[in-house]
PDB file of C-alpha atoms in Angstrom:
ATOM      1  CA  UNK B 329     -96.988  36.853  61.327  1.00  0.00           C
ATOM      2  CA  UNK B 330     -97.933  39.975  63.522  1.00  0.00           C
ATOM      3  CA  UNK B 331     -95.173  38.534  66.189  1.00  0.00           C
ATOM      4  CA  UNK B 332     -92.628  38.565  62.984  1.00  0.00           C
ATOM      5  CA  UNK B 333     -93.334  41.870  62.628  1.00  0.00           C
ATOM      6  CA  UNK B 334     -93.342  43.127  66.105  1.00  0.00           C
ATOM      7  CA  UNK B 335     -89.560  41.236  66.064  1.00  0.00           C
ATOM      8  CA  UNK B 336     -88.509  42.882  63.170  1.00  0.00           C
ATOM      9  CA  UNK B 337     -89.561  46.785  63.995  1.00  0.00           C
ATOM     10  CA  UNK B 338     -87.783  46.068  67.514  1.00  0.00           C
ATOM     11  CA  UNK B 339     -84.495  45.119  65.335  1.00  0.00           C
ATOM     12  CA  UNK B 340     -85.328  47.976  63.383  1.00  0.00           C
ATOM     13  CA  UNK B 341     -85.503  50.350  66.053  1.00  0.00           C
ATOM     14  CA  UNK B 342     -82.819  48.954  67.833  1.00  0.00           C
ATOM     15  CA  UNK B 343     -80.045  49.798  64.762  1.00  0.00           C
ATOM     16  CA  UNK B 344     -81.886  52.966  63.763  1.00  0.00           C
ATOM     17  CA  UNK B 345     -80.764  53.832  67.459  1.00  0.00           C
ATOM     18  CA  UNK B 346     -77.359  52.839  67.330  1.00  0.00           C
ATOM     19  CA  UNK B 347     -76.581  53.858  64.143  1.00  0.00           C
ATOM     20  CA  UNK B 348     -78.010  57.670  65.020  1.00  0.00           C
ATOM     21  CA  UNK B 349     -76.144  57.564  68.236  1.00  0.00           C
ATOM     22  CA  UNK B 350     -72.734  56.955  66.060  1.00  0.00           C
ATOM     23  CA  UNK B 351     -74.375  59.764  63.463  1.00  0.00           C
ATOM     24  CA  UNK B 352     -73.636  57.061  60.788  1.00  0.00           C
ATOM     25  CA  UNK B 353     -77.614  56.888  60.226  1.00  0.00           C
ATOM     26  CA  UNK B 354     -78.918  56.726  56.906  1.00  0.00           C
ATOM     27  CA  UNK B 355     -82.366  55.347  55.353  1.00  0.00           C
ATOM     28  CA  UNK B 356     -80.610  52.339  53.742  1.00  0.00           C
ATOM     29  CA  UNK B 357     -78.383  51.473  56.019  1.00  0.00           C
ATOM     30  CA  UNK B 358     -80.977  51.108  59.245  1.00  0.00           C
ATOM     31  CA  UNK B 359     -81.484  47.548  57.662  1.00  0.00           C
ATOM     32  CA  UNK B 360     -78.262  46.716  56.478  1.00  0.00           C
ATOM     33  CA  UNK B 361     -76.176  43.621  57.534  1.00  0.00           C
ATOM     34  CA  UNK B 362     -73.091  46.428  57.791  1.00  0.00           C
ATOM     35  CA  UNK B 363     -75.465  48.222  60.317  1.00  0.00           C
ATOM     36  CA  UNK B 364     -75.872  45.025  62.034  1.00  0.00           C
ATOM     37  CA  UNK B 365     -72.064  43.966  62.163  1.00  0.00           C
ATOM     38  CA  UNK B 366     -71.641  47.499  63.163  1.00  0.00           C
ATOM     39  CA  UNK B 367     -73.911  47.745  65.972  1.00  0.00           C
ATOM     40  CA  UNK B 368     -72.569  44.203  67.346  1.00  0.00           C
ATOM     41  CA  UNK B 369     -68.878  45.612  66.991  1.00  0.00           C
ATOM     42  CA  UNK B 370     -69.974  49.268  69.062  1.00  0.00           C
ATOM     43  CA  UNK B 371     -71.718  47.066  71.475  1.00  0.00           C
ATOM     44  CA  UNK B 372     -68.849  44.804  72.324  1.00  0.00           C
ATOM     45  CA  UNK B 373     -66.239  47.984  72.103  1.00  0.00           C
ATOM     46  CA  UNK B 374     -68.343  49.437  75.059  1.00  0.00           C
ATOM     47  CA  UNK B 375     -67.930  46.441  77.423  1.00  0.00           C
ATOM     48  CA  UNK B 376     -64.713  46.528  76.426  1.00  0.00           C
ATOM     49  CA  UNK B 377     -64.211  50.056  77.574  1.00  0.00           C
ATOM     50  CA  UNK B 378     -66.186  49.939  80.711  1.00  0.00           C
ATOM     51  CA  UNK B 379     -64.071  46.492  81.703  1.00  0.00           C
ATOM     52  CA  UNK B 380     -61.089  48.975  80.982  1.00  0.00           C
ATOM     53  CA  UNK B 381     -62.535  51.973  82.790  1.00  0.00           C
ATOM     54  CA  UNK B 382     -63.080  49.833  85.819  1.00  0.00           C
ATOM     55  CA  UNK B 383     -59.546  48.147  85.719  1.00  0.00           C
ATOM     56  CA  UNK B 384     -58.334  51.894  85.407  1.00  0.00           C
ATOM     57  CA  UNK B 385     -60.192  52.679  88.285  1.00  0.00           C
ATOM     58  CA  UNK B 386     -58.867  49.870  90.683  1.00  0.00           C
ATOM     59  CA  UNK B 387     -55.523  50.517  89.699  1.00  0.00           C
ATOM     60  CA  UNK B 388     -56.114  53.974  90.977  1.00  0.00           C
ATOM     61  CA  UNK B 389     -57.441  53.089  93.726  1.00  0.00           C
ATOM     62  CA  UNK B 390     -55.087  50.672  94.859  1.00  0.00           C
ATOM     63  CA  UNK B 391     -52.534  53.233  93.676  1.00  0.00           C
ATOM     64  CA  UNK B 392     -54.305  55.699  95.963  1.00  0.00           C
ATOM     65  CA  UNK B 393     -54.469  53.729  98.886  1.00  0.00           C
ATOM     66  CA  UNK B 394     -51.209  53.061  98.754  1.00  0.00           C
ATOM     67  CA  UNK B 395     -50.272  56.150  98.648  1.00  0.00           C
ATOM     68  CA  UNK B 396     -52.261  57.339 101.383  1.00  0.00           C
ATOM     69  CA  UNK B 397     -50.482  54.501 103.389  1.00  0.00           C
ATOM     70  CA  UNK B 398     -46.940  55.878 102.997  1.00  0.00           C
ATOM     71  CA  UNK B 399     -47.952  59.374 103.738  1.00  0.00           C
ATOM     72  CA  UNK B 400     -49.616  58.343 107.015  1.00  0.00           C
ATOM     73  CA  UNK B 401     -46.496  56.749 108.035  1.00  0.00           C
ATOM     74  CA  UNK B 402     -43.859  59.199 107.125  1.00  0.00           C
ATOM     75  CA  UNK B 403     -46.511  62.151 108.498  1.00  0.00           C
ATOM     76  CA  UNK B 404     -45.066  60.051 111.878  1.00  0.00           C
ATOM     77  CA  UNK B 405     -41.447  60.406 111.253  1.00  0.00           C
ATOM     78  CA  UNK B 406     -41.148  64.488 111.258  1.00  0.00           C
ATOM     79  CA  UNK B 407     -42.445  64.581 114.762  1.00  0.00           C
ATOM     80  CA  UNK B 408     -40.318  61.542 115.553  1.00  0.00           C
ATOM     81  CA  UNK B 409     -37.139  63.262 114.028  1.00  0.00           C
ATOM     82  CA  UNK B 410     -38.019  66.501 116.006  1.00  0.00           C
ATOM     83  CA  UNK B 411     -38.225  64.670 119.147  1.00  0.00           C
ATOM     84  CA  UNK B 412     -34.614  63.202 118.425  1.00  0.00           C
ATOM     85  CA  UNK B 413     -33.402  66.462 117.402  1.00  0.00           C
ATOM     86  CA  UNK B 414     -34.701  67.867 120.836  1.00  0.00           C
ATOM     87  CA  UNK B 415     -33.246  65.481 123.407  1.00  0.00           C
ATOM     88  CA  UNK B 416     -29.869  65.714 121.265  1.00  0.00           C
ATOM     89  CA  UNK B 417     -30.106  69.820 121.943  1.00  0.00           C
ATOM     90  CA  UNK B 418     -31.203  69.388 125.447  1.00  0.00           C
ATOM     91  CA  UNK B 419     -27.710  69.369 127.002  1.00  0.00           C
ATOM     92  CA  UNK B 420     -26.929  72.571 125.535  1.00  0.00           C
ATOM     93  CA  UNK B 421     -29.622  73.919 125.920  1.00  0.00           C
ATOM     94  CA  UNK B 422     -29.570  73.577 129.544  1.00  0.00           C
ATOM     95  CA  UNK B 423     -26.154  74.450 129.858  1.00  0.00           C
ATOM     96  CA  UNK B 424     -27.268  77.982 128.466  1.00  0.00           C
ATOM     97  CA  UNK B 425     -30.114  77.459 130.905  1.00  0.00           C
ATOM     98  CA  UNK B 426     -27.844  77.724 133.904  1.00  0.00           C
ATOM     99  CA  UNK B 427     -26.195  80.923 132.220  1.00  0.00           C
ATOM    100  CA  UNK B 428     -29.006  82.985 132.048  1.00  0.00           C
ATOM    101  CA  UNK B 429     -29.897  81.747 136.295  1.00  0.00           C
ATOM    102  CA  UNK B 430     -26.416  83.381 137.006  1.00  0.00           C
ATOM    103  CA  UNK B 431     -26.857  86.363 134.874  1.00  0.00           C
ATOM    104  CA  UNK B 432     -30.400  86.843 137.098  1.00  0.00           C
ATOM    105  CA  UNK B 433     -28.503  85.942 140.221  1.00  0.00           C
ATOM    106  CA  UNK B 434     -26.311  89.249 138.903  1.00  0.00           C
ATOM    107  CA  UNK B 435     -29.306  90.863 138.571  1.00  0.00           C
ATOM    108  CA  UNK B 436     -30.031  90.983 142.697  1.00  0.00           C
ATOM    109  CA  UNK B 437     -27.914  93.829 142.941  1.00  0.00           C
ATOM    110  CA  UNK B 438     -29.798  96.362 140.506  1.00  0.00           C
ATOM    111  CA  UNK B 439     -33.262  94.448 141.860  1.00  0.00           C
ATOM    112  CA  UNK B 440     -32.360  95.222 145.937  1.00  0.00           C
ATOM    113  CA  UNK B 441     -30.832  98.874 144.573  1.00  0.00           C
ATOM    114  CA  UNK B 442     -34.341  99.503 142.683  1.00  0.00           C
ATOM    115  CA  UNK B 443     -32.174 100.250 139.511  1.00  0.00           C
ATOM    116  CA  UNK B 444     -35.574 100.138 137.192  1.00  0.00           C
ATOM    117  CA  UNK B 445     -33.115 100.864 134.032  1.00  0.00           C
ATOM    118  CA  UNK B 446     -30.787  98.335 135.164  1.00  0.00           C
ATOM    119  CA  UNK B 447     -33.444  95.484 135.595  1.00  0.00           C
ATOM    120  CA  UNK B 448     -34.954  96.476 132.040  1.00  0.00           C
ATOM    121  CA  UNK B 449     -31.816  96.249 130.200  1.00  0.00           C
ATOM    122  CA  UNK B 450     -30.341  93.039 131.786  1.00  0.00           C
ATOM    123  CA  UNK B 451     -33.005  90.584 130.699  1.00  0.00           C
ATOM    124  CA  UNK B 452     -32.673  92.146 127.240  1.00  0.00           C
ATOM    125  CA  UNK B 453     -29.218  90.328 126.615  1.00  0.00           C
ATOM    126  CA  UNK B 454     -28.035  86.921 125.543  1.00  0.00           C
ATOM    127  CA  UNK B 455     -27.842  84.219 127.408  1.00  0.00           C
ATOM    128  CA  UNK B 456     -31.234  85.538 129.150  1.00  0.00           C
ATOM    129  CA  UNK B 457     -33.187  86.599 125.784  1.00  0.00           C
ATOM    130  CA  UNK B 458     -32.882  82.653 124.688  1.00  0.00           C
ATOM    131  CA  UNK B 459     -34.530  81.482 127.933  1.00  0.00           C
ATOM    132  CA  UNK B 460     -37.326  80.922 126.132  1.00  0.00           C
ATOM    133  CA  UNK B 461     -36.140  79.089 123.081  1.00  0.00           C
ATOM    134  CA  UNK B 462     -33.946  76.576 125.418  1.00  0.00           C
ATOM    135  CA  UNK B 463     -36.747  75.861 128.054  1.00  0.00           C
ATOM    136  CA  UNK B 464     -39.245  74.873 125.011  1.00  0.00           C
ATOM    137  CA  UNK B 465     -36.623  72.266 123.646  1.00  0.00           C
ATOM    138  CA  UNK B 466     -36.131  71.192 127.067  1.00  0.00           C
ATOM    139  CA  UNK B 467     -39.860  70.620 127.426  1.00  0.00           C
ATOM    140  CA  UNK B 468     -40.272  69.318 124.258  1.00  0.00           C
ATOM    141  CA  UNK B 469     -37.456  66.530 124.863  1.00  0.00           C
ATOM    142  CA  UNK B 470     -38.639  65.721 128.117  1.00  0.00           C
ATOM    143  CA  UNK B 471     -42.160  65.204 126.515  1.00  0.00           C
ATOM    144  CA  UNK B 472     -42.263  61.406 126.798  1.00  0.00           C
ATOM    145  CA  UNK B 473     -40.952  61.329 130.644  1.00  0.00           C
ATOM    146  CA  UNK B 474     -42.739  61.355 133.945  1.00  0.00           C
ATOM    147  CA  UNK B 475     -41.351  65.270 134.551  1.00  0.00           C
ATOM    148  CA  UNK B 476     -42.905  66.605 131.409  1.00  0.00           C
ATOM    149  CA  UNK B 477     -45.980  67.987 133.448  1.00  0.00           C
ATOM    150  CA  UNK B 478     -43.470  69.327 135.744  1.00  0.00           C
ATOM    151  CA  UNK B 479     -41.556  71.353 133.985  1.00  0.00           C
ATOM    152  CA  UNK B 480     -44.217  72.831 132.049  1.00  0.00           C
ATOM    153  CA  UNK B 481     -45.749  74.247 134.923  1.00  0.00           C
ATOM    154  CA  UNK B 482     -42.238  75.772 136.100  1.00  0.00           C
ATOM    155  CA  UNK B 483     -41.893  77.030 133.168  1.00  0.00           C
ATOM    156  CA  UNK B 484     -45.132  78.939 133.138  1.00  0.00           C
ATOM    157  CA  UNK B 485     -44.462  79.611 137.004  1.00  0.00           C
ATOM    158  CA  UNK B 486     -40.951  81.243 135.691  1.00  0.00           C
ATOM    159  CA  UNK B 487     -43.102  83.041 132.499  1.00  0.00           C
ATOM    160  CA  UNK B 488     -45.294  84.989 134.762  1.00  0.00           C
ATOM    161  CA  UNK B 489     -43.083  86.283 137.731  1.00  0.00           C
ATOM    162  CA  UNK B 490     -39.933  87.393 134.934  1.00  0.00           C
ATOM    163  CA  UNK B 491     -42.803  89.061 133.053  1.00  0.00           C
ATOM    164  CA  UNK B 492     -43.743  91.010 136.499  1.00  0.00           C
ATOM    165  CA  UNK B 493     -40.543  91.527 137.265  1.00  0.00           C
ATOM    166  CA  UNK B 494     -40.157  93.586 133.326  1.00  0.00           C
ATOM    167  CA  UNK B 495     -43.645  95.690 133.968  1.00  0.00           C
ATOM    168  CA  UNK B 496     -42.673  96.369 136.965  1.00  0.00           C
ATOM    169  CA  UNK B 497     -39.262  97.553 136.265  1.00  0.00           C
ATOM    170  CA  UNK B 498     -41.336  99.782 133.328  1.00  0.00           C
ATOM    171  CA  UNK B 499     -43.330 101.296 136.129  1.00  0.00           C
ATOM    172  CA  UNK B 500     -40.435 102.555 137.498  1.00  0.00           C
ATOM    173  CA  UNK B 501     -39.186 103.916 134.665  1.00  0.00           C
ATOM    174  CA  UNK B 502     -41.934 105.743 134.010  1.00  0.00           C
ATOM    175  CA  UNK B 503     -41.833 107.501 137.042  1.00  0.00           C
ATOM    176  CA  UNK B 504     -43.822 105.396 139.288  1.00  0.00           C
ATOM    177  CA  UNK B 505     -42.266 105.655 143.460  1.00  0.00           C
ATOM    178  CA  UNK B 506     -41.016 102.686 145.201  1.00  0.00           C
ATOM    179  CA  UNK B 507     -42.089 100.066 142.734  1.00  0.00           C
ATOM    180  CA  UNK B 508     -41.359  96.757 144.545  1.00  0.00           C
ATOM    181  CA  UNK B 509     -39.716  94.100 142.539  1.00  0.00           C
ATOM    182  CA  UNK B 510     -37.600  92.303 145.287  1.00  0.00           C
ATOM    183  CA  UNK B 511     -40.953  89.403 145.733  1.00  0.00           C
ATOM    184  CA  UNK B 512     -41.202  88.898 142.202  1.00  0.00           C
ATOM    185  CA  UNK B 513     -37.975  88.501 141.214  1.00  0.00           C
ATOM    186  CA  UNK B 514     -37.211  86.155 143.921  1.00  0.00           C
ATOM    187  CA  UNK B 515     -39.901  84.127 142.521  1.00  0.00           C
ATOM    188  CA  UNK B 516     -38.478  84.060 139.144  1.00  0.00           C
ATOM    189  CA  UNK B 517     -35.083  82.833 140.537  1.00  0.00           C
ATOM    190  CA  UNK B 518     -36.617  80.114 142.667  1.00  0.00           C
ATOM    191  CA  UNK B 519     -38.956  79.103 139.570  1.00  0.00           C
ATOM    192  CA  UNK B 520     -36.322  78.623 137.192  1.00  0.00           C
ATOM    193  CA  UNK B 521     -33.405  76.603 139.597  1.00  0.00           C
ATOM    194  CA  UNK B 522     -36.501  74.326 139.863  1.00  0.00           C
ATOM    195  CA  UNK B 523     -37.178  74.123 136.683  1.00  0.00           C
ATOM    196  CA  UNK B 524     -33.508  73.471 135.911  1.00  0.00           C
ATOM    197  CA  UNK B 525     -33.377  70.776 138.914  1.00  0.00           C
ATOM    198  CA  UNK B 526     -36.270  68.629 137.249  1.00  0.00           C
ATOM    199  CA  UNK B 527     -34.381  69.179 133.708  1.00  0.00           C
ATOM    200  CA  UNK B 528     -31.327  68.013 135.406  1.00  0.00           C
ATOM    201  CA  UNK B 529     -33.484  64.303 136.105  1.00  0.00           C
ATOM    202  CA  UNK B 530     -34.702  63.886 132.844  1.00  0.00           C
ATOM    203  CA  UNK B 531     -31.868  65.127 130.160  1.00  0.00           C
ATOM    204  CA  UNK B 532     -29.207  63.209 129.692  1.00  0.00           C
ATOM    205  CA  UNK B 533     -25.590  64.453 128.680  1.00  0.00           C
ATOM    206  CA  UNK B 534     -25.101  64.139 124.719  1.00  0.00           C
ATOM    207  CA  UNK B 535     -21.670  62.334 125.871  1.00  0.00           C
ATOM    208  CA  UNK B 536     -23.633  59.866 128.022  1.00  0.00           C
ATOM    209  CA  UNK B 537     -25.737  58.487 125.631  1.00  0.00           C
ATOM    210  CA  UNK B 538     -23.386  57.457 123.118  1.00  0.00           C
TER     211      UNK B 538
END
């Protein structure tokens, strides 16, 4: 008899629970055969939801996954298209390249006469103010051949001497005597024909390639 008991104040306490959780309790209908049906129908409505929660949540997951997938690959294809885009540009680039070497082959004269003014201005004017611009797509095309190391470093080389060649030139203006340019700027002229040499391996002629 005591077992019945302890059976029944379990059931009890089990719908008393569920029916206050649901704030549907009431005295009467804790022991109820509504309560019961009730309780059963919450029950299985919960396993239903959690079987639908964790559906939901694969198919997010999946969905996620998959969408992690295609942004990996196309993350790829900008630096692929860039790379295209350079080696197309390469040829010109090069060609205005060689225009800015003659413009500093110009530039002799006003280097040997010490014309600090003269030396300032002219590599402050097109083609020589893109110098930089075209050797950086020519490096970047040239990125997946054996001269890439190459014609970084002449690049750099090229960087450093043109930039003593300008703060030298400013010395000058500002009144400094006998500022000597002439080694420097021969350095810059050797620095970039070498540089355009190497390009000269590695890029290949729009024309060509088709």
């Amino acid at each position: 008899m005591s077992v019945l008991l302890k059976i029944v104040s379990c059931a009890t306490i089990l719908n008393f629970a569920a029916a206050f959780s649901v704030g549907v309790y009431s005295p009467s209908s804790a022991f109820s055969p509504r309560t019961s049906r009730m309780t059963m129908s919450l029950a299985q409505n919960d396993v239903e939801q959690n079987i639908s929660r964790r559906d939901s949540l694969l198919k997010i997951t999946a969905a996620i996954s998959g969408a992690t997938a295609t942004v990996l690959g196309t993350a790829i294809l900008p630096a692929n298209a860039d790379i295209i885009t350079y080696k197309l540009q390469a040829s010109a680039s090069l060609r205005m390249v060689k225009r800015a070497t003659r413009q500093l082959d110009d530039m002799g004269i006003l280097v040997a006469g010490k014309d600090y003014n003269g030396v300032h201005d002219a590599i402050r004017v097109p083609p020589f103010t893109e110098v930089r611009k075209n050797c950086s797509i020519i490096i970047a095309a040239a990125e997946d051949t054996a001269e890439s190391g190459s014609l970084q470093q002449l690049y750099a080389d090229f960087k450093k001497t043109i930039e003593d060649v300008n703060s030298k030139a400013d010395q000058g203006i500002r009144g400094k005597k006998d500022v000597e340019i002439q080694g420097s700027y021969d350095d810059a002229v050797r620095n970039l024909k070498s540089f355009i040499e190497v390009a000269e391996r590695v890029i290949t002629p729009v024309g060509a390639a088709m």
